[in-house]
Every structure is written in structure tokens, then in C-alpha cells.
Short mmCIF file of C-alpha atoms in Angstrom, two decimals:
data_model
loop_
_atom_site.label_atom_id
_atom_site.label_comp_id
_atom_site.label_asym_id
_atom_site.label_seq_id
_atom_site.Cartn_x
_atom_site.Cartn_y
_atom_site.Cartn_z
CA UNK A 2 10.23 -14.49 11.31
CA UNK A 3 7.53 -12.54 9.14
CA UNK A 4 5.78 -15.24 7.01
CA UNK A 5 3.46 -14.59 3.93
CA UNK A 6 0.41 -16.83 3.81
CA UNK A 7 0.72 -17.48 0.22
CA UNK A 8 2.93 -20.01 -1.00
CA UNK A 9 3.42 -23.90 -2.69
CA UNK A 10 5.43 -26.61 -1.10
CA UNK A 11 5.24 -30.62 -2.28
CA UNK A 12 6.46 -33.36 -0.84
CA UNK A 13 7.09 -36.66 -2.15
CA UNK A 14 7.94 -40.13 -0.14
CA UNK A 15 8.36 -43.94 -1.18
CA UNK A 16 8.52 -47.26 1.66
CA UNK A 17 8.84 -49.67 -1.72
CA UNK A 18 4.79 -50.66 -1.45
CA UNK A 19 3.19 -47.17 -2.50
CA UNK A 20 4.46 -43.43 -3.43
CA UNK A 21 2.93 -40.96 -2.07
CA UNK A 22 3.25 -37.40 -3.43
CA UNK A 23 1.48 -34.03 -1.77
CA UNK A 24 1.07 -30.86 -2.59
CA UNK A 25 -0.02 -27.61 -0.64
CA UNK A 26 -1.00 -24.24 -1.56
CA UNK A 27 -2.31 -21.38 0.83
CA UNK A 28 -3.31 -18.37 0.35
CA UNK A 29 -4.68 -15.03 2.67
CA UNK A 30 -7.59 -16.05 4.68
CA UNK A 31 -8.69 -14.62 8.05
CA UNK A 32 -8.48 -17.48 9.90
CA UNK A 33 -6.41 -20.81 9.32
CA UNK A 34 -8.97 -23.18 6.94
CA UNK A 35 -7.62 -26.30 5.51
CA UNK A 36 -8.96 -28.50 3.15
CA UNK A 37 -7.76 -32.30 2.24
CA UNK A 38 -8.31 -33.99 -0.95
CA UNK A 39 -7.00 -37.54 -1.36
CA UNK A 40 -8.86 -40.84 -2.47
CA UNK A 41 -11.58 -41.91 -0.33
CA UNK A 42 -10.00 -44.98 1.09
CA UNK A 43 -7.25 -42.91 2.58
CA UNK A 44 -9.47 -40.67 4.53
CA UNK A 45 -8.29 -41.84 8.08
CA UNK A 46 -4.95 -40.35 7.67
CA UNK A 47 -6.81 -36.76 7.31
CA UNK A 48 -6.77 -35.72 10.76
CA UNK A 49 -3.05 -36.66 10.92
CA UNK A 50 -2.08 -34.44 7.80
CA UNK A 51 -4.00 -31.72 9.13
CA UNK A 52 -2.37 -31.44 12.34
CA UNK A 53 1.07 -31.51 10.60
CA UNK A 54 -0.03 -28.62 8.69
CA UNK A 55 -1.22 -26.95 11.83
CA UNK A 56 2.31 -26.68 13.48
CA UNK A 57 3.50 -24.79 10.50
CA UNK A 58 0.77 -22.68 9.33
CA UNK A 59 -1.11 -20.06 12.13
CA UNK A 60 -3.19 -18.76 9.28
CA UNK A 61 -4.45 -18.86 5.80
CA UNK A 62 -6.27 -21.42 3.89
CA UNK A 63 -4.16 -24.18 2.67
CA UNK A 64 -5.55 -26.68 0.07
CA UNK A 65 -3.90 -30.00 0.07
CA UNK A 66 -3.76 -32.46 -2.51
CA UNK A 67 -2.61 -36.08 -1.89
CA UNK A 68 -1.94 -38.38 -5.00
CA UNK A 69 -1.14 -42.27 -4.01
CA UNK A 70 0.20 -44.63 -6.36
CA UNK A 71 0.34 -47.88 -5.02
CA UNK A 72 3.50 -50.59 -5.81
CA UNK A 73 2.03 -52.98 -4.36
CA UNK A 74 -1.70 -55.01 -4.85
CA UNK A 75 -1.08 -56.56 -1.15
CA UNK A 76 -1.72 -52.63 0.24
CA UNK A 77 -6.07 -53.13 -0.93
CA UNK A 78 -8.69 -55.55 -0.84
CA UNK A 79 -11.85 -55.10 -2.70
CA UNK A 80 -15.03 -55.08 -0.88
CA UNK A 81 -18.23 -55.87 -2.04
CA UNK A 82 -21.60 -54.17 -0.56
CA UNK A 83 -24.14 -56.41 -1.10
CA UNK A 84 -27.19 -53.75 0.97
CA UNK A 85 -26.18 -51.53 -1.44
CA UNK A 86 -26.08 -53.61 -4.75
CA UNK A 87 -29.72 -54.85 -3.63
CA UNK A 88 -31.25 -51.55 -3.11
CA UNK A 89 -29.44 -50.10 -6.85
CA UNK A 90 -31.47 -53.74 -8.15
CA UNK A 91 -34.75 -53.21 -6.24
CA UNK A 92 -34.52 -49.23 -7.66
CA UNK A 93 -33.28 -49.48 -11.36
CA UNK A 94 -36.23 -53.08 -11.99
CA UNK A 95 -38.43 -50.49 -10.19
CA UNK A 96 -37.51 -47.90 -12.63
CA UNK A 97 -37.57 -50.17 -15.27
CA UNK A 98 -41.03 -51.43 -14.85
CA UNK A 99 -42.46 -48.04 -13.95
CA UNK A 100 -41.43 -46.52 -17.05
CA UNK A 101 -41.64 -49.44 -19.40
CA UNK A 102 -37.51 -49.08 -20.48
CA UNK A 103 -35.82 -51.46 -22.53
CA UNK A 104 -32.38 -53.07 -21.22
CA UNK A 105 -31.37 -55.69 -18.41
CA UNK A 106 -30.41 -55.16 -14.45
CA UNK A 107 -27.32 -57.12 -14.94
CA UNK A 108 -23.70 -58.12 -13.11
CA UNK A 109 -22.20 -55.96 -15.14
CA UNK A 110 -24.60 -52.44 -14.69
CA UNK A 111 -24.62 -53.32 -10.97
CA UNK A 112 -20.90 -53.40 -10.69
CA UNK A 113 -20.32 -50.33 -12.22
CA UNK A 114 -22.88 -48.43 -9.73
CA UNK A 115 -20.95 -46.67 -7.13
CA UNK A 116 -19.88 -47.93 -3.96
CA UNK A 117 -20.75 -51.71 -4.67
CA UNK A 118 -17.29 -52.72 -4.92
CA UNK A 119 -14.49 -50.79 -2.85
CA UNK A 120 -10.76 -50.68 -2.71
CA UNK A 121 -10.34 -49.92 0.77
CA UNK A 122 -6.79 -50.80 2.43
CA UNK A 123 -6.10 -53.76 4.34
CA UNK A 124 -5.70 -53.11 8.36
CA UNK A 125 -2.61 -54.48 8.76
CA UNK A 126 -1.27 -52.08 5.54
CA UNK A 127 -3.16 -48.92 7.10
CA UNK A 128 -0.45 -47.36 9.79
CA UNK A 129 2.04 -47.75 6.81
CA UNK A 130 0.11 -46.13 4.37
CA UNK A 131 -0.59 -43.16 6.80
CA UNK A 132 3.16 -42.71 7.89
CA UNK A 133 4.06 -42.49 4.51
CA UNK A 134 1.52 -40.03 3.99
CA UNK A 135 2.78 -38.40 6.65
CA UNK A 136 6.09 -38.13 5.58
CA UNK A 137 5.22 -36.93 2.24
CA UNK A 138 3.15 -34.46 3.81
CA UNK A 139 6.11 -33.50 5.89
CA UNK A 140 7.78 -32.48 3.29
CA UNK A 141 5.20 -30.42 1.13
CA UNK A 142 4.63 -28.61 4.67
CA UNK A 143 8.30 -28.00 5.07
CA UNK A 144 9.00 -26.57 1.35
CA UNK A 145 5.63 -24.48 1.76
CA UNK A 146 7.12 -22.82 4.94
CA UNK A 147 10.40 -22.35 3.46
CA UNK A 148 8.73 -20.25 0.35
CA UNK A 149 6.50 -18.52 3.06
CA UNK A 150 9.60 -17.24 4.80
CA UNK A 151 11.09 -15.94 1.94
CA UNK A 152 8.08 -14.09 0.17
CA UNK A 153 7.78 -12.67 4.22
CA UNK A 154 11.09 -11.09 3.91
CA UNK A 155 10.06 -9.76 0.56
CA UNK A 156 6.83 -8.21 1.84
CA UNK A 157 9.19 -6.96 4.82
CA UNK A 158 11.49 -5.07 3.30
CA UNK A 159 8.97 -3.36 0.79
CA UNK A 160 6.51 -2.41 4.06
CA UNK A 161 9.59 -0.99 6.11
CA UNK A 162 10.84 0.79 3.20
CA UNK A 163 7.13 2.15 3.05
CA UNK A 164 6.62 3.24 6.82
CA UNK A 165 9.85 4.99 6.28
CA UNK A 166 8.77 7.43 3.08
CA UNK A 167 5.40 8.17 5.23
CA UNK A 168 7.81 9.25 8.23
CA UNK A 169 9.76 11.31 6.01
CA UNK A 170 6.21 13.14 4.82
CA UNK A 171 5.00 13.42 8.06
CA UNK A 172 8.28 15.26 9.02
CA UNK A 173 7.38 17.59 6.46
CA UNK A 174 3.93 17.80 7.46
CA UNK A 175 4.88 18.81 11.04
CA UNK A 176 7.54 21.21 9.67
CA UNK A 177 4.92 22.96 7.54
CA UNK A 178 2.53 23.08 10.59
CA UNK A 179 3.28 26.25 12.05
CA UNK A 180 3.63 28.30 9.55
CA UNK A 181 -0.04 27.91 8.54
CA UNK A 182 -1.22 29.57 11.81
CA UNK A 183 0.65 32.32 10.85
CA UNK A 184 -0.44 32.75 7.29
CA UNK A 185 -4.10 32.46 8.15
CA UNK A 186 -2.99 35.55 10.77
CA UNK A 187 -1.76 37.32 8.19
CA UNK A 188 -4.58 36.47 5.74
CA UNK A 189 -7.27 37.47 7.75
CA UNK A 190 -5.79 40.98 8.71
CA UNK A 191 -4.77 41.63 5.03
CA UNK A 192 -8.86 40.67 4.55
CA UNK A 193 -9.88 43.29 7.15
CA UNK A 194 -7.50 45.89 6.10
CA UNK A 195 -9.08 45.67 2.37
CA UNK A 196 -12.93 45.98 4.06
CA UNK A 197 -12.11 49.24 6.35
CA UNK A 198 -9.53 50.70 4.13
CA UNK A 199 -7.54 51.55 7.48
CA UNK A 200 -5.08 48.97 8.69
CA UNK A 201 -4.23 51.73 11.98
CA UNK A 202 -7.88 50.46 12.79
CA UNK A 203 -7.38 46.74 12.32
CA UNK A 204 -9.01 45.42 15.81
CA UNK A 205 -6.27 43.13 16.48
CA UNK A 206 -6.87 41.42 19.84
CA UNK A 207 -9.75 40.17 17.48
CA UNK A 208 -7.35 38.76 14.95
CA UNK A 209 -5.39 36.96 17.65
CA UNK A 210 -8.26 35.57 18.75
CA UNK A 211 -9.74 34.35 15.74
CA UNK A 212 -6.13 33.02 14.87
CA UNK A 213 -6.24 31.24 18.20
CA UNK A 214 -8.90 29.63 17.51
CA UNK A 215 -8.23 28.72 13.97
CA UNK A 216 -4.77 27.46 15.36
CA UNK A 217 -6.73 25.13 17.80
CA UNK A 218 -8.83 23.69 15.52
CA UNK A 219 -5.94 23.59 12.87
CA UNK A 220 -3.69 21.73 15.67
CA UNK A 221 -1.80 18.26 14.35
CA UNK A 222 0.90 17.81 16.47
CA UNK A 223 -0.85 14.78 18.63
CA UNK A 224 -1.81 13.12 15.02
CA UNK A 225 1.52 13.74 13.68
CA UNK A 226 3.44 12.05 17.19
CA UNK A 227 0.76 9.03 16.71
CA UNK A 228 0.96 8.38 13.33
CA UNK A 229 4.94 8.58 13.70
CA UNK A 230 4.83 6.25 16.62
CA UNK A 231 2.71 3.90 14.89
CA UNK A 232 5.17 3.92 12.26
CA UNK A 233 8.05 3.34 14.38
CA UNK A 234 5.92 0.37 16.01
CA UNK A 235 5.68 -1.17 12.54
CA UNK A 236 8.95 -1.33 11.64
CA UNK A 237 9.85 -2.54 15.02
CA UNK A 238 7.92 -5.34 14.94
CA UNK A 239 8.58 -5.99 11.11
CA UNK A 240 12.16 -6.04 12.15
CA UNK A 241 11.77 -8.32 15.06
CA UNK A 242 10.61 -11.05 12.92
CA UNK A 243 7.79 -11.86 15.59
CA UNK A 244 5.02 -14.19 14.43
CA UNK A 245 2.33 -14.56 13.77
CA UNK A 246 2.24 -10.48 13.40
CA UNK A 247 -0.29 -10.29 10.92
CA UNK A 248 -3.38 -9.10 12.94
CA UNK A 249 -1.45 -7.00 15.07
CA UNK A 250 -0.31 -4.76 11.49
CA UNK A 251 -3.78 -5.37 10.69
CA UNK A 252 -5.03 -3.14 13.80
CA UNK A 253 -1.82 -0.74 13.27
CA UNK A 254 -2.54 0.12 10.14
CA UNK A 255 -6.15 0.77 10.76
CA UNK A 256 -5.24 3.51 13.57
CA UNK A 257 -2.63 4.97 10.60
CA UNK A 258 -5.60 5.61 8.58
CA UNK A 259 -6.97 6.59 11.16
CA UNK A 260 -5.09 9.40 12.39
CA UNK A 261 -4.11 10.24 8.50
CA UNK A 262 -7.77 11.22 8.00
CA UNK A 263 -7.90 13.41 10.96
CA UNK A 264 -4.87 15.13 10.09
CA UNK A 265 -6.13 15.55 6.24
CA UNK A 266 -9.69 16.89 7.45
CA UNK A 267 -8.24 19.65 10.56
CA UNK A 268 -4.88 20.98 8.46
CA UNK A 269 -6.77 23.33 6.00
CA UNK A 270 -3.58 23.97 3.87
CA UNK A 271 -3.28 23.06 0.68
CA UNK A 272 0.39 21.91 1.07
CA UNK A 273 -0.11 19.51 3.57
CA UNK A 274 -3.55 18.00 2.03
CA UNK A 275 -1.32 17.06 -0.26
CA UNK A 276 1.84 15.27 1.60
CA UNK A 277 -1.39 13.76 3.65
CA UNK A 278 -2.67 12.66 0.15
CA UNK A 279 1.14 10.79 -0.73
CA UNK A 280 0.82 9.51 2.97
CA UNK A 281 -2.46 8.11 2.68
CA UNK A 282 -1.20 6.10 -0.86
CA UNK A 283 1.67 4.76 0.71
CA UNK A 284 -0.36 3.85 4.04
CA UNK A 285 -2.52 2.08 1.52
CA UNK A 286 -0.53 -0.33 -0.13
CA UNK A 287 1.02 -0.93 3.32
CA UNK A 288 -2.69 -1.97 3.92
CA UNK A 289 -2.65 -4.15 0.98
CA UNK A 290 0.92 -5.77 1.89
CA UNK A 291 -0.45 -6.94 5.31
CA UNK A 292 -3.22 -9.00 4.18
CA UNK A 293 -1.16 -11.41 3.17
CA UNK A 294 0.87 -11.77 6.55
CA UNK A 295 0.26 -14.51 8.59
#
């Protein structure tokens, strides 16, 4: 199944002490990034919720947002540090006395300084806490998939609908083709006519040759078959659902530009510079579309 890599899932879960609630967003990215934010005493369930979100994601960056409220006071203990309410002590009488301030070093300052006192979760309370993190995680990661999936489809049908209008332009293109060999033919004899004034003169194993050569240089037909092949292979694997796809479009639609600009530079007609030009817009947004398949 195509997926998208943008998309928003959340997940809430309950086991009676705490409720957990998550929430996941990705978006495009090259490669698959995740980031985790949750309160600091939770942090050893982070490798857990990142390796849920690694079996459904293959690419993007996904930020994830955990929000605990807890039911319970038995799930925390609070900690005191005393290293590091001695060294704020020894620092702020330090500061005080260095610059002469006003005020006292007291309980209540200290306690208020940052990491002195800690909530941290008791051990027995920790594999609970992180299974219903888990679970609420889960869930966020299996609504996030489900809206990926869809918005896939969406950006499926739009890019086979696409491949298919530049297939019907480069049938024109390679209808118009020979006909232009021809016209420069009879473009350069009217040319030579009007300079000698005598068209029974007209060298014309000259002409033929400089048509030949024009018609040479002027050839399409291998661009046309790639580009129309590489169309075909787009839809094909659009259509197969395969995953993750998006690097492989990637490539493909860097060899449709590719062969799109050689056929726009070697035509040197006016009609089909511009079908080539429609082409090239359409190849374009295709270009756009894929970014955001995983």
C-alpha cells in the first residue's frame, strides 16, 4: 500500500493509576527521524516508543508528544539531591558576597532551583507506567498509519491520473515526429529554390543529405519509448501498492526529466516544444507529489 509521510494519529490509554495520552505527527523527510517529548522522569520508556513507531513508519520525521496525568500519588517519590543543593548554596553565597547583593540563601530559594527535588517514579511502578505508554503509543501509531494510507491513495490516484495525460502528450509528440523531417526537407529546398531562382537546378542529393542529417540529430523515438516506459513503470508500481516506493519514484521521476529535456532540446519544432512544455508541468507536480511518499 502507497503511504504518505504526512499525517496525525493519537492515542490515549488508562490502567486506573495514570492516563496516558500521545500524539504523533510526521511529515516528508529523507530519512526516518523521530523525536520524543514526554516529562523527564519518563525517559526510559523512549527507546520502547520509538521502536513501536519504527514498525509502522519506513520514513519521515515523526514528532511525538507524550502527556501523563497521573491518578495515583503511589506511581512517584520525590527525591532530594543534596550534591546539587550544596553546590547551588556554595555558588549563589559566592555570588552574593562577590557582588555585595542583598537577600538570603534560604530553604525556600534552594528548593525552587532545578533538579534539587525530583519526581521520579517508583521501580516497582516503572514497567506499568511504560506499558501504558506503550499502549497509548500504540494507538497514536495505529491512527497515524491509518490517515497515512488514506492521504497515499489520494496522492495515488492524482499521480496515475498524471503519468497518464503525459502518455497521452507523448503519443502526440511521437505522432508529430515525422512529419518534421519532412517539413525541414521541404523548407530547405523551398530556401534554395528562392537563392538560385531555378528549382530544375536544386542539388538534391544535397538536400537529402542535409535532411538526413537534420533527421538524425532531430531523432526522439528512443526518448519517447523511455519516457513512455518510465511512465508505464510508475503506474505499475503506484498500482501495486508496494512499499516503501518512495525513493524508487524519486529516481523514476528524475530519468522522466531527464529524457523530457533531451527530447525538448533535439525536436526543433515548435509544436512539440510545446506538448514537451505541458509534459514537463505535469512531470513536475508528479515530482512534487512524490516527496511526500514514504
Amino acid at each position: 500500500m502507497i503511504k504518505s509521510m504526512t499525517g496525525f494519529g493519537r492515542g490515549e490509554y488508562s490502567d486506573g493509576k495514570r492516563i496516558v495520552t500521545a500524539e504523533i505527527k510526521s511529515v516528508n523527510h529523507r530519512y526516518m527521524d523521530i523525536n520524543v517529548k514526554m516529562p523527564k522522569r519518563y525517559s526510559f520508556a523512549e527507546e520502547s516508543i520509538k521502536s513501536i513507531v519504527k514498525e509502522k513508519l519506513k520514513r519521515g520525521k515523526a514528532e511525538i508528544s507524550i502527556i501523563i496525568e497521573n491518578l495515583s500519588e503511589d506511581d512517584v517519590t520525590v527525591k532530594l539531591s543534596s550534591s546539587v543543593a550544596g553546590q547551588y548554596i556554595e555558588n549563589l553565597r559566592d555570588l552574593k558576597d562577590t557582588y555585595s547583593l542583598e537577600g538570603d540563601v534560604d530553604l525556600k530559594l534552594i528548593a525552587s532551583m532545578p533538579d534539587v527535588l525530583r519526581a521520579v517514579p517508583d521501580v516497582e511502578n516503572e514497567d506499568a507506567a511504560e506499558e501504558a505508554i506503550k499502549q497509548a503509543v500504540s494507538a497514536a501509531a495505529g491512527n497515524l498509519e491509518e490517515m497515512r494510507a488514506i492521504e497515499g491513495r489520494k496522492l495515488s490516484e492524482d499521480l496515475i491520473m498524471r503519468g497518464r495525460l503525459v502518455r497521452d502528450i507523448v503519443k502526440k509528440i511521437d505522432k508529430r515526429a515525422p512529419a518534421v523531417a519532412k517539413e525541414y526537407t521541404d523548407r530547405l529546398r523551398s530556401r534554395i529554390a528562392e537563392l538560385i531562382g531555378d528549382a530544375a537546378q536544386i542539388p538534391e542529393e544535397r538536400i537529402l543529405m542535409e535532411a538526413a542529417v537534420f533527421a538524425d540529430k532531430a531523432n526522439i523515438t528512443e526518448e519517447i519509448v523511455r519516457l513512455d516506459s518510465h511512465m508505464a513503470q510508475l503506474e505499475k508500481i503506484l498500482c501495486s501498492g508496494e512499499e516503501p516506493s518512495g525513493k524508487k519514484l524519486d529516481f523514476l521521476v528524475q530519468e522522466m526529466n531527464r529524457e523530457a529535456n533531451t527530447i525538448g532540446s533535439k525536436a526543433n519544432d515548435m509544436e512539440i516544444t510545446s506538448l514537451m512544455l505541458e509534459a514537463k508541468s505535469e512531470i513536475e507536480k508528479i515530482r512534487e507529489q512524490v516527496q511526500n511518499i514514504e
